[in-house]
PDB file of C-alpha atoms in Angstrom:
ATOM      1  CA  UNK B   1      24.179  40.522   9.527  1.00 91.00           C
ATOM      2  CA  UNK B   2      22.192  38.249  11.823  1.00 95.00           C
ATOM      3  CA  UNK B   3      23.237  34.719  12.781  1.00 96.00           C
ATOM      4  CA  UNK B   4      20.325  32.324  12.246  1.00 96.00           C
ATOM      5  CA  UNK B   5      19.723  28.616  12.671  1.00 97.00           C
ATOM      6  CA  UNK B   6      17.309  26.830  10.344  1.00 97.00           C
ATOM      7  CA  UNK B   7      16.159  23.262  10.921  1.00 97.00           C
ATOM      8  CA  UNK B   8      15.343  21.130   7.898  1.00 96.00           C
ATOM      9  CA  UNK B   9      13.732  17.783   7.251  1.00 94.00           C
ATOM     10  CA  UNK B  10      12.648  15.606   4.355  1.00 93.00           C
ATOM     11  CA  UNK B  11      10.727  12.316   4.344  1.00 89.00           C
ATOM     12  CA  UNK B  12       9.587  11.941   0.740  1.00 87.00           C
ATOM     13  CA  UNK B  13      11.470  10.681  -2.296  1.00 88.00           C
ATOM     14  CA  UNK B  14      15.245  10.882  -2.348  1.00 91.00           C
ATOM     15  CA  UNK B  15      15.678  12.733   0.916  1.00 91.00           C
ATOM     16  CA  UNK B  16      19.427  13.279   0.533  1.00 91.00           C
ATOM     17  CA  UNK B  17      18.957  14.858  -2.909  1.00 93.00           C
ATOM     18  CA  UNK B  18      16.233  17.118  -1.522  1.00 93.00           C
ATOM     19  CA  UNK B  19      18.595  18.272   1.231  1.00 93.00           C
ATOM     20  CA  UNK B  20      21.356  18.950  -1.317  1.00 92.00           C
ATOM     21  CA  UNK B  21      18.960  20.983  -3.469  1.00 93.00           C
ATOM     22  CA  UNK B  22      17.750  22.954  -0.441  1.00 93.00           C
ATOM     23  CA  UNK B  23      21.281  23.754   0.736  1.00 92.00           C
ATOM     24  CA  UNK B  24      22.237  25.039  -2.704  1.00 90.00           C
ATOM     25  CA  UNK B  25      19.189  27.339  -2.593  1.00 89.00           C
ATOM     26  CA  UNK B  26      20.145  28.578   0.869  1.00 89.00           C
ATOM     27  CA  UNK B  27      23.661  29.444  -0.313  1.00 84.00           C
ATOM     28  CA  UNK B  28      22.118  32.466  -2.031  1.00 79.00           C
ATOM     29  CA  UNK B  29      21.046  33.705   1.402  1.00 78.00           C
ATOM     30  CA  UNK B  30      24.093  32.768   3.476  1.00 68.00           C
ATOM     31  CA  UNK B  31      26.889  32.320   0.958  1.00 65.00           C
ATOM     32  CA  UNK B  32      30.286  31.539   2.422  1.00 64.00           C
ATOM     33  CA  UNK B  33      28.986  32.055   5.955  1.00 79.00           C
ATOM     34  CA  UNK B  34      26.761  28.970   5.796  1.00 89.00           C
ATOM     35  CA  UNK B  35      27.503  25.783   7.764  1.00 93.00           C
ATOM     36  CA  UNK B  36      25.488  22.580   7.857  1.00 94.00           C
ATOM     37  CA  UNK B  37      25.308  19.976  10.593  1.00 95.00           C
ATOM     38  CA  UNK B  38      25.687  16.336   9.784  1.00 94.00           C
ATOM     39  CA  UNK B  39      22.526  14.577   8.659  1.00 96.00           C
ATOM     40  CA  UNK B  40      20.347  12.702  11.102  1.00 95.00           C
ATOM     41  CA  UNK B  41      17.821   9.969  10.379  1.00 94.00           C
ATOM     42  CA  UNK B  42      14.785  10.196  12.651  1.00 91.00           C
ATOM     43  CA  UNK B  43      11.454   8.487  12.922  1.00 86.00           C
ATOM     44  CA  UNK B  44       8.378  10.350  11.750  1.00 83.00           C
ATOM     45  CA  UNK B  45       6.495  11.261  14.922  1.00 76.00           C
ATOM     46  CA  UNK B  46       2.875  12.362  15.181  1.00 70.00           C
ATOM     47  CA  UNK B  47       2.304  11.205  11.591  1.00 63.00           C
ATOM     48  CA  UNK B  48       0.620   8.281   9.847  1.00 62.00           C
ATOM     49  CA  UNK B  49       2.304   4.951  10.497  1.00 58.00           C
ATOM     50  CA  UNK B  50       3.356   4.642   6.833  1.00 60.00           C
ATOM     51  CA  UNK B  51       5.216   7.989   6.839  1.00 68.00           C
ATOM     52  CA  UNK B  52       8.867   7.487   5.962  1.00 80.00           C
ATOM     53  CA  UNK B  53      11.738   8.341   8.271  1.00 88.00           C
ATOM     54  CA  UNK B  54      13.104  11.876   8.063  1.00 90.00           C
ATOM     55  CA  UNK B  55      16.535  13.097   7.112  1.00 94.00           C
ATOM     56  CA  UNK B  56      17.084  16.123   9.377  1.00 95.00           C
ATOM     57  CA  UNK B  57      19.738  18.684  10.157  1.00 97.00           C
ATOM     58  CA  UNK B  58      20.397  22.322  10.941  1.00 97.00           C
ATOM     59  CA  UNK B  59      21.896  25.106   8.839  1.00 96.00           C
ATOM     60  CA  UNK B  60      23.764  28.034  10.395  1.00 95.00           C
ATOM     61  CA  UNK B  61      24.020  31.166   8.308  1.00 94.00           C
ATOM     62  CA  UNK B  62      24.340  34.911   8.490  1.00 94.00           C
ATOM     63  CA  UNK B  63      21.810  36.986   6.635  1.00 93.00           C
ATOM     64  CA  UNK B  64      20.814  40.584   6.031  1.00 91.00           C
ATOM     65  CA  UNK B  65      17.183  39.529   5.590  1.00 93.00           C
ATOM     66  CA  UNK B  66      14.655  40.435   8.243  1.00 94.00           C
ATOM     67  CA  UNK B  67      13.070  37.504  10.054  1.00 96.00           C
ATOM     68  CA  UNK B  68       9.858  37.761   8.003  1.00 96.00           C
ATOM     69  CA  UNK B  69      11.758  38.167   4.726  1.00 95.00           C
ATOM     70  CA  UNK B  70      13.775  35.055   5.643  1.00 95.00           C
ATOM     71  CA  UNK B  71      10.558  33.180   6.396  1.00 95.00           C
ATOM     72  CA  UNK B  72       9.165  34.241   3.000  1.00 95.00           C
ATOM     73  CA  UNK B  73      12.333  33.009   1.263  1.00 94.00           C
ATOM     74  CA  UNK B  74      12.244  29.660   3.095  1.00 94.00           C
ATOM     75  CA  UNK B  75       8.603  29.162   2.147  1.00 92.00           C
ATOM     76  CA  UNK B  76       9.443  29.985  -1.477  1.00 92.00           C
ATOM     77  CA  UNK B  77      12.109  27.261  -1.419  1.00 94.00           C
ATOM     78  CA  UNK B  78       9.632  24.762   0.072  1.00 92.00           C
ATOM     79  CA  UNK B  79       7.022  25.513  -2.600  1.00 91.00           C
ATOM     80  CA  UNK B  80       9.590  25.455  -5.436  1.00 91.00           C
ATOM     81  CA  UNK B  81      10.692  22.013  -4.248  1.00 91.00           C
ATOM     82  CA  UNK B  82       7.130  20.675  -4.306  1.00 85.00           C
ATOM     83  CA  UNK B  83       5.679  21.302  -0.866  1.00 72.00           C
ATOM     84  CA  UNK B  84       2.146  22.689  -1.204  1.00 63.00           C
ATOM     85  CA  UNK B  85       1.815  26.250   0.119  1.00 62.00           C
ATOM     86  CA  UNK B  86      -1.299  25.201   2.034  1.00 61.00           C
ATOM     87  CA  UNK B  87       0.273  22.101   3.617  1.00 56.00           C
ATOM     88  CA  UNK B  88      -1.119  20.887   6.902  1.00 58.00           C
ATOM     89  CA  UNK B  89       0.680  19.891  10.062  1.00 58.00           C
ATOM     90  CA  UNK B  90       1.998  16.357  10.428  1.00 64.00           C
ATOM     91  CA  UNK B  91       2.054  15.648   6.684  1.00 70.00           C
ATOM     92  CA  UNK B  92       4.873  14.050   4.705  1.00 75.00           C
ATOM     93  CA  UNK B  93       7.045  16.594   2.933  1.00 80.00           C
ATOM     94  CA  UNK B  94       9.745  16.928   0.333  1.00 87.00           C
ATOM     95  CA  UNK B  95      11.357  19.620   2.456  1.00 92.00           C
ATOM     96  CA  UNK B  96      10.462  21.439   5.654  1.00 91.00           C
ATOM     97  CA  UNK B  97      12.360  24.536   6.797  1.00 95.00           C
ATOM     98  CA  UNK B  98      11.920  26.139  10.222  1.00 95.00           C
ATOM     99  CA  UNK B  99      13.672  29.154  11.723  1.00 97.00           C
ATOM    100  CA  UNK B 100      14.939  27.969  15.109  1.00 97.00           C
ATOM    101  CA  UNK B 101      16.865  31.103  16.117  1.00 96.00           C
ATOM    102  CA  UNK B 102      17.138  34.553  14.602  1.00 96.00           C
ATOM    103  CA  UNK B 103      20.029  36.191  16.443  1.00 95.00           C
ATOM    104  CA  UNK B 104      19.084  36.563  20.071  1.00 95.00           C
ATOM    105  CA  UNK B 105      15.594  37.818  19.268  1.00 96.00           C
ATOM    106  CA  UNK B 106      12.331  36.517  20.630  1.00 95.00           C
ATOM    107  CA  UNK B 107       9.660  36.989  17.962  1.00 96.00           C
ATOM    108  CA  UNK B 108       5.948  36.335  18.335  1.00 95.00           C
ATOM    109  CA  UNK B 109       3.744  37.302  15.396  1.00 95.00           C
ATOM    110  CA  UNK B 110       0.818  35.535  13.739  1.00 94.00           C
ATOM    111  CA  UNK B 111       3.224  34.265  11.036  1.00 94.00           C
ATOM    112  CA  UNK B 112       6.384  33.556  12.989  1.00 96.00           C
ATOM    113  CA  UNK B 113       7.436  32.456  16.463  1.00 95.00           C
ATOM    114  CA  UNK B 114      11.159  32.416  17.268  1.00 95.00           C
ATOM    115  CA  UNK B 115      12.707  30.525  18.873  1.00 94.00           C
ATOM    116  CA  UNK B 116      10.666  27.793  17.261  1.00 91.00           C
ATOM    117  CA  UNK B 117       8.045  26.869  19.882  1.00 90.00           C
ATOM    118  CA  UNK B 118       8.814  23.134  19.867  1.00 89.00           C
ATOM    119  CA  UNK B 119      12.567  23.155  19.168  1.00 92.00           C
ATOM    120  CA  UNK B 120      13.406  22.416  22.812  1.00 91.00           C
ATOM    121  CA  UNK B 121      11.378  19.160  22.599  1.00 91.00           C
ATOM    122  CA  UNK B 122      12.805  17.793  19.367  1.00 93.00           C
ATOM    123  CA  UNK B 123      15.910  15.633  19.382  1.00 94.00           C
ATOM    124  CA  UNK B 124      16.052  15.911  15.579  1.00 95.00           C
ATOM    125  CA  UNK B 125      16.581  19.685  16.002  1.00 96.00           C
ATOM    126  CA  UNK B 126      18.591  19.740  19.230  1.00 97.00           C
ATOM    127  CA  UNK B 127      21.271  17.194  18.249  1.00 96.00           C
ATOM    128  CA  UNK B 128      22.301  18.859  14.971  1.00 97.00           C
ATOM    129  CA  UNK B 129      22.008  22.305  16.591  1.00 97.00           C
ATOM    130  CA  UNK B 130      24.353  21.138  19.362  1.00 97.00           C
ATOM    131  CA  UNK B 131      26.875  20.066  16.707  1.00 96.00           C
ATOM    132  CA  UNK B 132      27.018  23.588  15.299  1.00 96.00           C
ATOM    133  CA  UNK B 133      26.666  25.654  18.485  1.00 96.00           C
ATOM    134  CA  UNK B 134      27.097  23.617  21.681  1.00 96.00           C
ATOM    135  CA  UNK B 135      27.127  26.750  23.860  1.00 95.00           C
ATOM    136  CA  UNK B 136      23.992  28.266  22.279  1.00 95.00           C
ATOM    137  CA  UNK B 137      21.030  29.006  24.507  1.00 93.00           C
ATOM    138  CA  UNK B 138      17.700  29.492  22.807  1.00 94.00           C
ATOM    139  CA  UNK B 139      16.562  33.081  23.475  1.00 92.00           C
ATOM    140  CA  UNK B 140      14.094  33.224  26.343  1.00 89.00           C
ATOM    141  CA  UNK B 141      15.033  29.765  27.656  1.00 89.00           C
ATOM    142  CA  UNK B 142      17.461  29.122  30.517  1.00 88.00           C
ATOM    143  CA  UNK B 143      18.489  25.553  29.733  1.00 92.00           C
ATOM    144  CA  UNK B 144      21.561  24.588  27.765  1.00 93.00           C
ATOM    145  CA  UNK B 145      21.188  22.521  24.608  1.00 95.00           C
ATOM    146  CA  UNK B 146      22.660  19.480  26.367  1.00 94.00           C
ATOM    147  CA  UNK B 147      20.051  19.826  29.133  1.00 95.00           C
ATOM    148  CA  UNK B 148      17.286  20.077  26.530  1.00 95.00           C
ATOM    149  CA  UNK B 149      18.616  17.013  24.713  1.00 95.00           C
ATOM    150  CA  UNK B 150      18.502  15.092  27.997  1.00 94.00           C
ATOM    151  CA  UNK B 151      14.868  16.107  28.571  1.00 94.00           C
ATOM    152  CA  UNK B 152      13.582  15.684  25.003  1.00 93.00           C
ATOM    153  CA  UNK B 153      10.998  12.938  24.488  1.00 90.00           C
ATOM    154  CA  UNK B 154      12.648   9.670  23.449  1.00 89.00           C
ATOM    155  CA  UNK B 155      12.663   8.874  19.752  1.00 90.00           C
ATOM    156  CA  UNK B 156      14.599   6.764  17.278  1.00 91.00           C
ATOM    157  CA  UNK B 157      17.359   8.955  15.864  1.00 92.00           C
ATOM    158  CA  UNK B 158      20.688   8.137  14.245  1.00 93.00           C
ATOM    159  CA  UNK B 159      23.509  10.388  13.071  1.00 93.00           C
ATOM    160  CA  UNK B 160      24.463   9.461   9.513  1.00 91.00           C
ATOM    161  CA  UNK B 161      28.179   9.088   8.767  1.00 87.00           C
ATOM    162  CA  UNK B 162      29.760  11.791   6.590  1.00 77.00           C
ATOM    163  CA  UNK B 163      29.144  11.277   2.870  1.00 65.00           C
ATOM    164  CA  UNK B 164      26.482   8.653   3.636  1.00 62.00           C
ATOM    165  CA  UNK B 165      24.592   7.663   0.500  1.00 48.00           C
ATOM    166  CA  UNK B 166      20.875   7.103   1.038  1.00 50.00           C
ATOM    167  CA  UNK B 167      19.943   3.418   1.196  1.00 51.00           C
ATOM    168  CA  UNK B 168      16.117   3.358   1.140  1.00 46.00           C
ATOM    169  CA  UNK B 169      16.436   2.089   4.691  1.00 50.00           C
ATOM    170  CA  UNK B 170      14.796   3.114   7.886  1.00 51.00           C
ATOM    171  CA  UNK B 171      15.473   3.065  11.584  1.00 52.00           C
ATOM    172  CA  UNK B 172      13.619  -0.227  12.064  1.00 45.00           C
TER     173      UNK B 172
END
């Protein structure tokens, strides 16, 4: 079994419902070993100005799947939930799933780079990851998560209270 961290985000439709659906799909991979951070509302960066805010978080789970088999399963979930298989970068999405860490491995293939190459720059990944594993160091990087959070580019981000119902609001 390998301990993995998967970042998620949704900025289309009922984002909270999309996250609930995604977590129920991931339970088949991680089962009772799965934990989820709280949900975070973050601004859509590097996207069109009319892109909605994201609901983000991180899932921790243990899996027997190889890194590429896990990637395949995550992409199947994305497509089943309505994300086009040939989606581009910086586009709105029902759900986005990224492998942040796969054990303590550093992976660099044409299909997969782990740790995620931009995780250390993204407050919407670092904050929920810190909730689950404050002592975690991303493989191949020397900084702690708290140091990375301090150096991440500024952005509007807000931790949602537990059991927060979505309110069609934004960070504005």
